[in-house]
PDB file of C-alpha atoms in Angstrom:
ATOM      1  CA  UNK O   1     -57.467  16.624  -1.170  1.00  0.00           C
ATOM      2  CA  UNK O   2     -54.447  18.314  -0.491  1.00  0.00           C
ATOM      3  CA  UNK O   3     -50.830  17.059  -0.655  1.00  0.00           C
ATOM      4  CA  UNK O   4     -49.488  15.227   2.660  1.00  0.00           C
ATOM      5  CA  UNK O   5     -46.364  17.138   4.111  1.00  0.00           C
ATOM      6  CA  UNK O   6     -43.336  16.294   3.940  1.00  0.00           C
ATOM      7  CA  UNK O   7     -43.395  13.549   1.221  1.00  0.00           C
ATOM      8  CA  UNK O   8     -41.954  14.527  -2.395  1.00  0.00           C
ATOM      9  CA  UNK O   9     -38.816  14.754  -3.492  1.00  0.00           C
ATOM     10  CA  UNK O  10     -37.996  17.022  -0.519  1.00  0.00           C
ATOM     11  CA  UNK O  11     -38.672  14.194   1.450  1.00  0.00           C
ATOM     12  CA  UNK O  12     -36.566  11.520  -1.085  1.00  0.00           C
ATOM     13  CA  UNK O  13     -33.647  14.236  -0.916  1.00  0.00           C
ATOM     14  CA  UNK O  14     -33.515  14.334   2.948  1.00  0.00           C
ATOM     15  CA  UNK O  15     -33.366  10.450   3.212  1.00  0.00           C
ATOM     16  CA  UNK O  16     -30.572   9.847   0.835  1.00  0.00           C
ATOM     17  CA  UNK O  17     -28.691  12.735   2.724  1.00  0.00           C
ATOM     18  CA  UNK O  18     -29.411  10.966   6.023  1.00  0.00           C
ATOM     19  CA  UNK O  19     -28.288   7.525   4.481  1.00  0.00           C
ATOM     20  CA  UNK O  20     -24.997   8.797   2.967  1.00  0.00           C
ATOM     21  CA  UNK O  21     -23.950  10.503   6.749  1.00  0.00           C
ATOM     22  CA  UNK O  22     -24.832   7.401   8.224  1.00  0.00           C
ATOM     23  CA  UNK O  23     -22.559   5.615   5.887  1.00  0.00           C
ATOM     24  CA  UNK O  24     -19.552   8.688   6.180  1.00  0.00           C
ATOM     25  CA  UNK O  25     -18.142  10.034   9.026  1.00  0.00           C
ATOM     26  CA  UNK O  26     -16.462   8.654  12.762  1.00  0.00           C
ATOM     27  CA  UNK O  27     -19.413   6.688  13.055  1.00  0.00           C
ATOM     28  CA  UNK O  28     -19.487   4.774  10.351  1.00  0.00           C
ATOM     29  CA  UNK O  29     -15.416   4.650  10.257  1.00  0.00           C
ATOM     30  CA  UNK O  30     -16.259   2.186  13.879  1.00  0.00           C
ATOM     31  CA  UNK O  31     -19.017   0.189  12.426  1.00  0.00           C
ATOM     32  CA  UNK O  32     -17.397  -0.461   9.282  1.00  0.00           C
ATOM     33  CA  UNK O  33     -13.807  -1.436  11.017  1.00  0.00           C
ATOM     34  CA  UNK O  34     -15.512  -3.602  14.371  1.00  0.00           C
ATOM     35  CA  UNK O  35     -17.691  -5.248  11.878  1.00  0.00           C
ATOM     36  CA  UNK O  36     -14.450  -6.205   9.922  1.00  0.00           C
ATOM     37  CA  UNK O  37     -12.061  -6.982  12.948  1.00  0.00           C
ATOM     38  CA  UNK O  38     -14.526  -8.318  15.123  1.00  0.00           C
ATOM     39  CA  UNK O  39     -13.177  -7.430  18.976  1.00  0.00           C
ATOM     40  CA  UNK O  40      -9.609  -7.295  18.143  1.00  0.00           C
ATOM     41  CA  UNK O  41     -10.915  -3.597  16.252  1.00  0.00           C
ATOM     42  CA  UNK O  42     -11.249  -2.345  19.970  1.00  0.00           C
ATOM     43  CA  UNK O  43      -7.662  -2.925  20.998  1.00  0.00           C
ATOM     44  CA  UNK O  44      -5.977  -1.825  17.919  1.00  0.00           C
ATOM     45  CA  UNK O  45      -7.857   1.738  17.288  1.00  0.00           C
ATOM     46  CA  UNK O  46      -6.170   2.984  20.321  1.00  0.00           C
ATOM     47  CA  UNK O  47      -3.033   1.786  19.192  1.00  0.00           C
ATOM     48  CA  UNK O  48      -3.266   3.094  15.377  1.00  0.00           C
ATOM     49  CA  UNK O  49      -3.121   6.485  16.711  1.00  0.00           C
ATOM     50  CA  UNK O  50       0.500   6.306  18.426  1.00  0.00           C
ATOM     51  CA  UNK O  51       1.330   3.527  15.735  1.00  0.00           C
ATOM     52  CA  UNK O  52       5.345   3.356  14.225  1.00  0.00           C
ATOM     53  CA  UNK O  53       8.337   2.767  16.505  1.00  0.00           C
ATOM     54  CA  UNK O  54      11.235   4.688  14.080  1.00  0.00           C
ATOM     55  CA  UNK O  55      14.538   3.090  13.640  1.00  0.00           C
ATOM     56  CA  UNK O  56      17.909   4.725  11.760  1.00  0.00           C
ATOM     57  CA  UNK O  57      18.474   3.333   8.610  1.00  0.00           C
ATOM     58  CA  UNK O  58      22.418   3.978   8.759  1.00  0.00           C
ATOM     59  CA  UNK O  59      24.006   1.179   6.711  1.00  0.00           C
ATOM     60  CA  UNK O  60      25.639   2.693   3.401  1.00  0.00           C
ATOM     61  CA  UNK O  61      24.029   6.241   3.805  1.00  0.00           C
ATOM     62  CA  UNK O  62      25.777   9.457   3.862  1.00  0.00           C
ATOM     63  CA  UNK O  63      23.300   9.980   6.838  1.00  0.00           C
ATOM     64  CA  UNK O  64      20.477   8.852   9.050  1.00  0.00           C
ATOM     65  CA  UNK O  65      16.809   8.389   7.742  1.00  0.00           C
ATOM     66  CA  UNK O  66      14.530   7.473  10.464  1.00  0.00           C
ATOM     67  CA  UNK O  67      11.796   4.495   9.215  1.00  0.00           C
ATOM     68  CA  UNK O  68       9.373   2.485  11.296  1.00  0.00           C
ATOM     69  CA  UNK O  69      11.183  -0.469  11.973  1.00  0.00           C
ATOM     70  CA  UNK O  70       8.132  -2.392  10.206  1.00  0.00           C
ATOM     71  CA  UNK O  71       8.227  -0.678   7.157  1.00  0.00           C
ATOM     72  CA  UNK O  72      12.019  -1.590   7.033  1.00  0.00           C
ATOM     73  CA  UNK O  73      11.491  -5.110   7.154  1.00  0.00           C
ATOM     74  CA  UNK O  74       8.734  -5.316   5.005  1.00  0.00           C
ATOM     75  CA  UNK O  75      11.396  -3.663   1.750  1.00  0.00           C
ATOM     76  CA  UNK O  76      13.705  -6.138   3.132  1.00  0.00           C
ATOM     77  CA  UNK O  77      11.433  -8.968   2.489  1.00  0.00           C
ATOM     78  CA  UNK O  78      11.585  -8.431  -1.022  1.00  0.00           C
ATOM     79  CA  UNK O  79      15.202  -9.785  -0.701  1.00  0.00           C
ATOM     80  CA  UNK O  80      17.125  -7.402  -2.891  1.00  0.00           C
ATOM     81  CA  UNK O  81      20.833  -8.553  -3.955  1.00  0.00           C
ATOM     82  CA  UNK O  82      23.695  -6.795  -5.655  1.00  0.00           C
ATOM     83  CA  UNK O  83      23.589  -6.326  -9.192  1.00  0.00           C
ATOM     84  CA  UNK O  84      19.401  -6.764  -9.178  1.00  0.00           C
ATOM     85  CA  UNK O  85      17.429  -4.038 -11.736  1.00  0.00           C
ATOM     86  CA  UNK O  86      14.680  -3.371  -9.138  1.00  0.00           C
ATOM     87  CA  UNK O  87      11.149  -1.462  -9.705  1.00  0.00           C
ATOM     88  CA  UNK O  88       9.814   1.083  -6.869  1.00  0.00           C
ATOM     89  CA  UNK O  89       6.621   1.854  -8.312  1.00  0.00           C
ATOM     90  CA  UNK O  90       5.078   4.434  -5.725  1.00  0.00           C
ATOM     91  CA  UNK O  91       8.578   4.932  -4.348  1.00  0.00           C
ATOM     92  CA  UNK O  92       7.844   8.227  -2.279  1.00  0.00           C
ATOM     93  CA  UNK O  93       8.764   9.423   0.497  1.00  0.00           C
ATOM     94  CA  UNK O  94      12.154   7.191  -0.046  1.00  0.00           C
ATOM     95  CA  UNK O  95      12.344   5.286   2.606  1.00  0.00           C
ATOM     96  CA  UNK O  96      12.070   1.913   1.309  1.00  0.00           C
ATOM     97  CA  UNK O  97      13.927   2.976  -1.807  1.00  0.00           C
ATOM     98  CA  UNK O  98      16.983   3.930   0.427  1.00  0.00           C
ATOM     99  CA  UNK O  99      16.456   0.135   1.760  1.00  0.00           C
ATOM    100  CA  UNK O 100      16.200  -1.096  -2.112  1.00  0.00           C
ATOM    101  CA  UNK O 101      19.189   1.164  -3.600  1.00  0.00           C
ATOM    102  CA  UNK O 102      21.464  -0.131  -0.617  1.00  0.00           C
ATOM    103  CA  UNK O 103      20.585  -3.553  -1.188  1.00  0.00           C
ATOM    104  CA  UNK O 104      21.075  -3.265  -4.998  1.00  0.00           C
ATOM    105  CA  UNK O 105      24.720  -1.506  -4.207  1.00  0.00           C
ATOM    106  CA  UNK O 106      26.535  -0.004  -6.823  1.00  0.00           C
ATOM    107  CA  UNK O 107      26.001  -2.798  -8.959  1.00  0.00           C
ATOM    108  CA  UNK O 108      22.380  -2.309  -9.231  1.00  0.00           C
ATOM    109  CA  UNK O 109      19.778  -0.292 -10.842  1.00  0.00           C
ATOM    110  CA  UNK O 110      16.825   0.565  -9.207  1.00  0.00           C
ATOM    111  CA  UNK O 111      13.977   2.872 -11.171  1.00  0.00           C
ATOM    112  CA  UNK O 112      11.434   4.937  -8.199  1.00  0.00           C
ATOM    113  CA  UNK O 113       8.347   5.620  -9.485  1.00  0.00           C
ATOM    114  CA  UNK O 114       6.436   8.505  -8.028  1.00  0.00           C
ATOM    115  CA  UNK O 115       3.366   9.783 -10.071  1.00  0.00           C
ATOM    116  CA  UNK O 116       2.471  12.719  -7.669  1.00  0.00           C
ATOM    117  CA  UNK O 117       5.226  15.978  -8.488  1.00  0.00           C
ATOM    118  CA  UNK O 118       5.223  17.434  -5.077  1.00  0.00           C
ATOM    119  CA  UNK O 119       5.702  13.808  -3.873  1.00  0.00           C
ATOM    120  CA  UNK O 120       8.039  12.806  -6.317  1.00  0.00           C
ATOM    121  CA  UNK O 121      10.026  16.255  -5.713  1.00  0.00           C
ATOM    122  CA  UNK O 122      10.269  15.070  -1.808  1.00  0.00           C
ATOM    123  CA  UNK O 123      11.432  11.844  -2.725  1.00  0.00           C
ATOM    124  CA  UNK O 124      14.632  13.052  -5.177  1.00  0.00           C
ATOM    125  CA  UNK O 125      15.685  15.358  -1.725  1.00  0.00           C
ATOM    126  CA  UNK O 126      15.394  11.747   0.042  1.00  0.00           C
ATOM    127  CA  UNK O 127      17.633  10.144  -2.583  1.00  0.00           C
ATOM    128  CA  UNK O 128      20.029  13.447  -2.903  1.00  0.00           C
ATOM    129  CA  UNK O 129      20.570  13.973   0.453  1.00  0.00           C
ATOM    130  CA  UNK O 130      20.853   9.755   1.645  1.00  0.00           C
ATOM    131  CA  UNK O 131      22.541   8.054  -0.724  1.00  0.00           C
ATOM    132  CA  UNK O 132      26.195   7.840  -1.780  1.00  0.00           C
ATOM    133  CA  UNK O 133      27.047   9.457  -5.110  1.00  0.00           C
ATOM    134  CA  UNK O 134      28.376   5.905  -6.763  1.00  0.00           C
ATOM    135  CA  UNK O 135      24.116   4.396  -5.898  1.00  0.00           C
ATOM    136  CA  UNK O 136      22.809   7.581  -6.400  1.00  0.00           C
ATOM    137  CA  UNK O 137      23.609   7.792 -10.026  1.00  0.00           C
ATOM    138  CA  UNK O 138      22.303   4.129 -10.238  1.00  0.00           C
ATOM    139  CA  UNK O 139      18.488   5.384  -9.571  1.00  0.00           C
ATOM    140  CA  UNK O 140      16.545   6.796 -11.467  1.00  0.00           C
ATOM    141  CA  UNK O 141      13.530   8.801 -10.946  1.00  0.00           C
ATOM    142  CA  UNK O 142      10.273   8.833 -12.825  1.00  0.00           C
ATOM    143  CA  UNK O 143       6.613  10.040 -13.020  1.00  0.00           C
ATOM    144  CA  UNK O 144       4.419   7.371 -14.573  1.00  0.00           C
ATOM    145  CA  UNK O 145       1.146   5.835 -13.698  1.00  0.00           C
ATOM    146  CA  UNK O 146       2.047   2.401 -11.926  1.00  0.00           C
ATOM    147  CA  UNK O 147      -1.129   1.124 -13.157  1.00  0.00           C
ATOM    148  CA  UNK O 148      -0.209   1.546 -16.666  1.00  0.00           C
ATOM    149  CA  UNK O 149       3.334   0.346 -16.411  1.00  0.00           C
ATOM    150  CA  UNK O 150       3.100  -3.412 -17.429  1.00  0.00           C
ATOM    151  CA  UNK O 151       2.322  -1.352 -21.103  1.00  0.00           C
ATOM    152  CA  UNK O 152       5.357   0.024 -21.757  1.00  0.00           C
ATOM    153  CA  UNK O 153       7.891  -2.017 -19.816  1.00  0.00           C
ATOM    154  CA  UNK O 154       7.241  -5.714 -19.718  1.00  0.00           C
ATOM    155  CA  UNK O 155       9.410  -8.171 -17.571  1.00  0.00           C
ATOM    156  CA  UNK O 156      12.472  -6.134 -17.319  1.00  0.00           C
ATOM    157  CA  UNK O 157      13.069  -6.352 -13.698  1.00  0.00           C
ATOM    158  CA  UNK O 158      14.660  -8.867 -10.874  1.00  0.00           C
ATOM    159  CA  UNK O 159      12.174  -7.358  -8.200  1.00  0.00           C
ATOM    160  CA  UNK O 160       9.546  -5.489  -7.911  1.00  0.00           C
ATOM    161  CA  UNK O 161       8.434  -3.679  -4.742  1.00  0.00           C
ATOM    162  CA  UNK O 162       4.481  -2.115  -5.138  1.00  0.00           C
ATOM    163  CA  UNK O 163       3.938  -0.182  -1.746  1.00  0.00           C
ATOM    164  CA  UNK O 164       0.416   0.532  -3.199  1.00  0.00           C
ATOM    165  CA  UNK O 165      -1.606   3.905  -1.949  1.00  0.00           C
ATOM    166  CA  UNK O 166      -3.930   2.463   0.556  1.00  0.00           C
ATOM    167  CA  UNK O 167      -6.822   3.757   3.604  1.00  0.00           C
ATOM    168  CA  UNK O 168      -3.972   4.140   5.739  1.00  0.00           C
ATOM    169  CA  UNK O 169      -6.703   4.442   8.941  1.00  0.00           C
ATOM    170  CA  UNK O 170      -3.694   5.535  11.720  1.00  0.00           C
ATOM    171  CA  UNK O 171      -3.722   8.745   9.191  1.00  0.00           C
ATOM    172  CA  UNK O 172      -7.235   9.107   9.275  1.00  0.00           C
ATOM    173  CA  UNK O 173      -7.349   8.592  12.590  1.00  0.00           C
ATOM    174  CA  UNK O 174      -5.159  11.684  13.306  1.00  0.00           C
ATOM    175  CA  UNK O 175      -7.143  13.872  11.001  1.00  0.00           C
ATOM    176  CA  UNK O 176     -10.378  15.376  12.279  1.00  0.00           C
ATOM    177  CA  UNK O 177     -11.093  16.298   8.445  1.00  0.00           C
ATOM    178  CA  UNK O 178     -10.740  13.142   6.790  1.00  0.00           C
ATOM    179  CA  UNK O 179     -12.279  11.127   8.797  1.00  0.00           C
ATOM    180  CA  UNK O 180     -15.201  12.915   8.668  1.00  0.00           C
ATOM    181  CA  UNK O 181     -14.901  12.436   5.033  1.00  0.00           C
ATOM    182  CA  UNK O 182     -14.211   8.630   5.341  1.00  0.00           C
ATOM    183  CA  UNK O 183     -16.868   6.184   3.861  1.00  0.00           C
ATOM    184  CA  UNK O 184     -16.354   2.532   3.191  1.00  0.00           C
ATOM    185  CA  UNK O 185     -16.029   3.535  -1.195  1.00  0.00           C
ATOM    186  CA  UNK O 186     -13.254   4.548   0.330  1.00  0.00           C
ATOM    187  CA  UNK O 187     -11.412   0.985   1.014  1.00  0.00           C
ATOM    188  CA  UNK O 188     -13.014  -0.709  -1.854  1.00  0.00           C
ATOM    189  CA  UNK O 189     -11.640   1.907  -4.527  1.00  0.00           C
ATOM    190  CA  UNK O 190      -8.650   1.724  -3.340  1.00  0.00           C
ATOM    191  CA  UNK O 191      -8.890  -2.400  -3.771  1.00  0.00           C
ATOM    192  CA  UNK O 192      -9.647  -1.927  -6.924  1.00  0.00           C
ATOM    193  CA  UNK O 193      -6.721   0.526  -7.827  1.00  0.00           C
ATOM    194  CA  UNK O 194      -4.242  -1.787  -5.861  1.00  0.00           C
ATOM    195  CA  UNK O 195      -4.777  -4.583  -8.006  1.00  0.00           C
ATOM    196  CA  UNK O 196      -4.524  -2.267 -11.231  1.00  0.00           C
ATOM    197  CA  UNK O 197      -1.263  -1.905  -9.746  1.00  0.00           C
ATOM    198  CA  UNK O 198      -0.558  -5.112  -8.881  1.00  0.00           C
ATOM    199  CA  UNK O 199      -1.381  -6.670 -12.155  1.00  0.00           C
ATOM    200  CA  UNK O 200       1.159  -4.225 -13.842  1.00  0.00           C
ATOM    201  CA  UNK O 201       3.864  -4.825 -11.159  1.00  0.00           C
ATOM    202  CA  UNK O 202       3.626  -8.254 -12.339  1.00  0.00           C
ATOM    203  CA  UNK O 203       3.604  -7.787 -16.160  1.00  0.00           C
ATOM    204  CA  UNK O 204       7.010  -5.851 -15.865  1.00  0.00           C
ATOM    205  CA  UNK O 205       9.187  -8.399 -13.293  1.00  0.00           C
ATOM    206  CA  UNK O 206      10.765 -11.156 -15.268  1.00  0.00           C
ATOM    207  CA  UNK O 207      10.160 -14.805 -15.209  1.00  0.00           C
ATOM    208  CA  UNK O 208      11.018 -16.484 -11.717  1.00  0.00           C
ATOM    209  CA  UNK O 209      11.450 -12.985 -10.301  1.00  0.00           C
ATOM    210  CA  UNK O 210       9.540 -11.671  -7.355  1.00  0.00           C
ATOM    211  CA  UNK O 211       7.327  -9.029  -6.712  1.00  0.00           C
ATOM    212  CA  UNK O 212       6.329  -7.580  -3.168  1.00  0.00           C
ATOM    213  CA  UNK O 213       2.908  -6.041  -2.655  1.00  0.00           C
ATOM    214  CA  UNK O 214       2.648  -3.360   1.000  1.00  0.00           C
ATOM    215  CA  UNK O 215       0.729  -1.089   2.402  1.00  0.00           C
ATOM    216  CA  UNK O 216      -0.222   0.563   5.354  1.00  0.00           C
ATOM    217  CA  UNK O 217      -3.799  -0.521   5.488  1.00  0.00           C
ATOM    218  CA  UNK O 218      -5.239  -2.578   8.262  1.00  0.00           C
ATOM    219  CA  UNK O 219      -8.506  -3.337   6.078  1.00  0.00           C
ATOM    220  CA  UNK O 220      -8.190  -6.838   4.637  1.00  0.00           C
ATOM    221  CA  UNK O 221      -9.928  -5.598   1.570  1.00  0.00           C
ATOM    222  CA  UNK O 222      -6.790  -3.853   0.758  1.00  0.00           C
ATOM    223  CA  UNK O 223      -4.576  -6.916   1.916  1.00  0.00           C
ATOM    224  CA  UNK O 224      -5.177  -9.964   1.443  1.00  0.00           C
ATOM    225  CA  UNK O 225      -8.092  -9.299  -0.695  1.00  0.00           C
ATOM    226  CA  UNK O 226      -6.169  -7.929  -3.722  1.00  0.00           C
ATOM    227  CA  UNK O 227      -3.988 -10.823  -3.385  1.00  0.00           C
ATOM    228  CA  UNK O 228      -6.948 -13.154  -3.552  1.00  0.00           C
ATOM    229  CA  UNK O 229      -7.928 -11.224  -6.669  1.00  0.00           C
ATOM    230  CA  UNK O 230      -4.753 -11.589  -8.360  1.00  0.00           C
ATOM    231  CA  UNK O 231      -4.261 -15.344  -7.355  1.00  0.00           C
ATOM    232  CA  UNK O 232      -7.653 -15.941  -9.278  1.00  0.00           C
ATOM    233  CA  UNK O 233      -7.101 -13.508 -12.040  1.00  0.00           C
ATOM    234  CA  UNK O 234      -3.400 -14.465 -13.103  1.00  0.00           C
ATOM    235  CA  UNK O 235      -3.914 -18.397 -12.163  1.00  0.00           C
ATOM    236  CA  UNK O 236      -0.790 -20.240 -12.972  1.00  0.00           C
ATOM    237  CA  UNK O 237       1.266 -16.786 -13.357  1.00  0.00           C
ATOM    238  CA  UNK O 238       2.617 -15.878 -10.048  1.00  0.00           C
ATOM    239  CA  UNK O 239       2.418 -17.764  -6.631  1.00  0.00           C
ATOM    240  CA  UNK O 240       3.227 -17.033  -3.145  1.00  0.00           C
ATOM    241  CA  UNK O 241       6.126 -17.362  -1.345  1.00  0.00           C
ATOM    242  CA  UNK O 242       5.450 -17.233   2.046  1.00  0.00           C
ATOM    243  CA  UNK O 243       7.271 -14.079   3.992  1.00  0.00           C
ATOM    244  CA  UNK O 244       7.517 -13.760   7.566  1.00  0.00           C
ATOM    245  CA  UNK O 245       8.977 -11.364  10.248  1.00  0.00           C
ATOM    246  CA  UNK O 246      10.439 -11.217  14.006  1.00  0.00           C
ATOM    247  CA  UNK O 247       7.062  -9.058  14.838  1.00  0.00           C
ATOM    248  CA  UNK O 248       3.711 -10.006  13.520  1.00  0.00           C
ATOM    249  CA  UNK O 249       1.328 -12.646  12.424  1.00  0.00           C
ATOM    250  CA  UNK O 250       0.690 -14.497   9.255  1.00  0.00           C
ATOM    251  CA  UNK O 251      -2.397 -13.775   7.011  1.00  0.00           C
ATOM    252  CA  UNK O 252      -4.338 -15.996   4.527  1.00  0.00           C
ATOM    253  CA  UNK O 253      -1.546 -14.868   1.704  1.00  0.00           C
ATOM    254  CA  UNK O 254       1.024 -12.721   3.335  1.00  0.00           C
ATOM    255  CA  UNK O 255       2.242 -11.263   6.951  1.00  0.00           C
ATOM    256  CA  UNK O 256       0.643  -8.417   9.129  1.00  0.00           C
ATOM    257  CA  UNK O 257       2.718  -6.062  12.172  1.00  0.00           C
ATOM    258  CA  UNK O 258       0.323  -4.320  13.575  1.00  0.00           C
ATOM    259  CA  UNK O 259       1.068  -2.082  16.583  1.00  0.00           C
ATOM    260  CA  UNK O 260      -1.322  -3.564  19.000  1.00  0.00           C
ATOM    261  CA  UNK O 261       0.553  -7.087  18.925  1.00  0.00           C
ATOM    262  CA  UNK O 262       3.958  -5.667  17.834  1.00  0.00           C
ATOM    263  CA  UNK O 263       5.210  -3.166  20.254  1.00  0.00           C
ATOM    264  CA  UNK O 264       3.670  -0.129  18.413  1.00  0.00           C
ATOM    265  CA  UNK O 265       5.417  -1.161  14.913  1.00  0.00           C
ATOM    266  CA  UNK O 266       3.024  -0.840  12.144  1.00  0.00           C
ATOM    267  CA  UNK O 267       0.872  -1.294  10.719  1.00  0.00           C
ATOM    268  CA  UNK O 268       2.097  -2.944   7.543  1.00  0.00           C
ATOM    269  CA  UNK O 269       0.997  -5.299   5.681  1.00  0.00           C
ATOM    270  CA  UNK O 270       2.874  -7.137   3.278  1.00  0.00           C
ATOM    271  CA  UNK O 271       2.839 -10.117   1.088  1.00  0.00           C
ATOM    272  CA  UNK O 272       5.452 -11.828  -1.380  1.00  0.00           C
ATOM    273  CA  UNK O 273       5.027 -13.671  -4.898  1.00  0.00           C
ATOM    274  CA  UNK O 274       6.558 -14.881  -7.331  1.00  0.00           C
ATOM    275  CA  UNK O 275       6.531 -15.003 -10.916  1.00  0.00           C
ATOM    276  CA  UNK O 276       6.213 -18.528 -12.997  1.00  0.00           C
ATOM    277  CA  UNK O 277       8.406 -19.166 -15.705  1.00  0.00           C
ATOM    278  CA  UNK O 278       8.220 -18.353 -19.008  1.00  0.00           C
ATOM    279  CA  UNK O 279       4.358 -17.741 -18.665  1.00  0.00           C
ATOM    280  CA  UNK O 280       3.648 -14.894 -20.584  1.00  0.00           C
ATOM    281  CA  UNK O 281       1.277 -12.531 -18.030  1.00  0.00           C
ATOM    282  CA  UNK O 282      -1.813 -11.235 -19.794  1.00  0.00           C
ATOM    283  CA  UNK O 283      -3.559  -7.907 -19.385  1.00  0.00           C
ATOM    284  CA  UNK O 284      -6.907  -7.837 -16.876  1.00  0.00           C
TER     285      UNK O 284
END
């Protein structure tokens, strides 16, 4: 009898390809998010792709850097004072650094941490051309895996600010290319890297200081979910302090603007802990 058509591993091949674009694409980018968000995902798609309202950071710069007004406020959260040693650990473009090195004055130190050279070459033009020579000289700049960093420097610093790499959907959204590469591996690798991140960020902040985890995500995987993670991971090692902001909404362990419910600011998420003392953080 002969062989029925179309089964084999012709066939096999065909399905998985079939499964994995039904799991990639613009398509599954919607499903994924509206099964996440519920209705809400509806109203804020539209709004992801006009998202940030820029302000002028002005205050102790040589001159203006333009910042969404969100991402300002979530670096000031961190609550930066004169004389603090403060940790930037994905530091690039600047922005938020410029907020930090202010903050810190010329009393301070502040090390930005940018892993990527073309990023980390953008960032040193931010610093050059921003910040007054007496702070300037007061940051450094390195190139060092923030996941690693808890290995080599261990609770050196006041604060610690981790604006992790993230999904960053309003970016997708204005990029025919990548979100037709998007799939949900997507979001849950970068979970997985944030809390690498995370974990190190607290290893290298000192006892009773504080450590702010950001990003630009709107997928609660990347959000609260690391911080869940953490919590569970380093029990008894750092705890929350709860931030808040003139625009947004609380979340389960930290605060939210997002531009459909904050006049276009956003989206940022952003959540604040702090270390316990004198507990000695081990590795995970």
């Amino acid at each position: 009898m002969g062989r029925k058509k179309g089964n084999g591993p012709e066939r096999r091949d065909r399905k998985r390809r079939d499964v994995g674009e039904e799991r990639r694409g613009p398509a599954a980018f919607d499903r994924f998010y509206s099964e996440l968000l519920g209705d809400r995902w509806n109203t804020l798609r539209p709004c992801l792709r006009d998202s940030g309202r820029p302000v002028a950071l002005e205050a102790g710069l040589l001159r203006p850097y333009y910042l969404d007004d969100a991402s300002v406020t979530a670096a000031q959260a961190l609550g930066v004072q004169g004389g603090d040693t403060v940790l930037d650990m994905c530091a690039a473009p600047g922005g938020k650094t410029l907020v930090l090195a202010t903050a810190a004055g010329p009393g301070g130190t502040v090390v930005a941490n940018e892993r990527s050279a073309a990023r980390r070459a953008r960032l040193i033009r931010v610093l050059d051309e921003h910040l007054p020579p007496d702070i300037r000289e007061r940051v450094t700049v390195t190139g060092h895996d923030a996941r690693r960093w808890g290995l080599h420097e261990r609770e050196r610093y006041d604060r610690v600010l981790l604006d992790a790499p993230c999904s960053s959907e309003a970016h997708v959204l204005g990029s025919q290319q990548h979100l037709d590469r998007w799939s949900p591996a997507r979001t849950r690798q970068l979970a997985v890297q944030a809390h690498a991140m995370l974990a190190a960020a607290v290893d290298a902040v000192k006892p009773e200081g504080y450590v702010l985890y950001s990003t630009c995500a709107v997928s609660p995987l990347e959000n609260d979910g690391v911080i869940e993670r953490l919590l569970k991971r380093r029990s008894g090692v750092v705890a929350v302090c709860r931030a808040q902001a003139p625009w947004g909404e609380p979340t389960v362990h930290g605060w939210e603007i997002m531009p459909d419910r904050a006049e276009g600011r956003g989206p940022i998420f952003f959540a604040l802990l702090r270390r316990a003392p004198f507990v000695k953080a081990s590795h995970s």
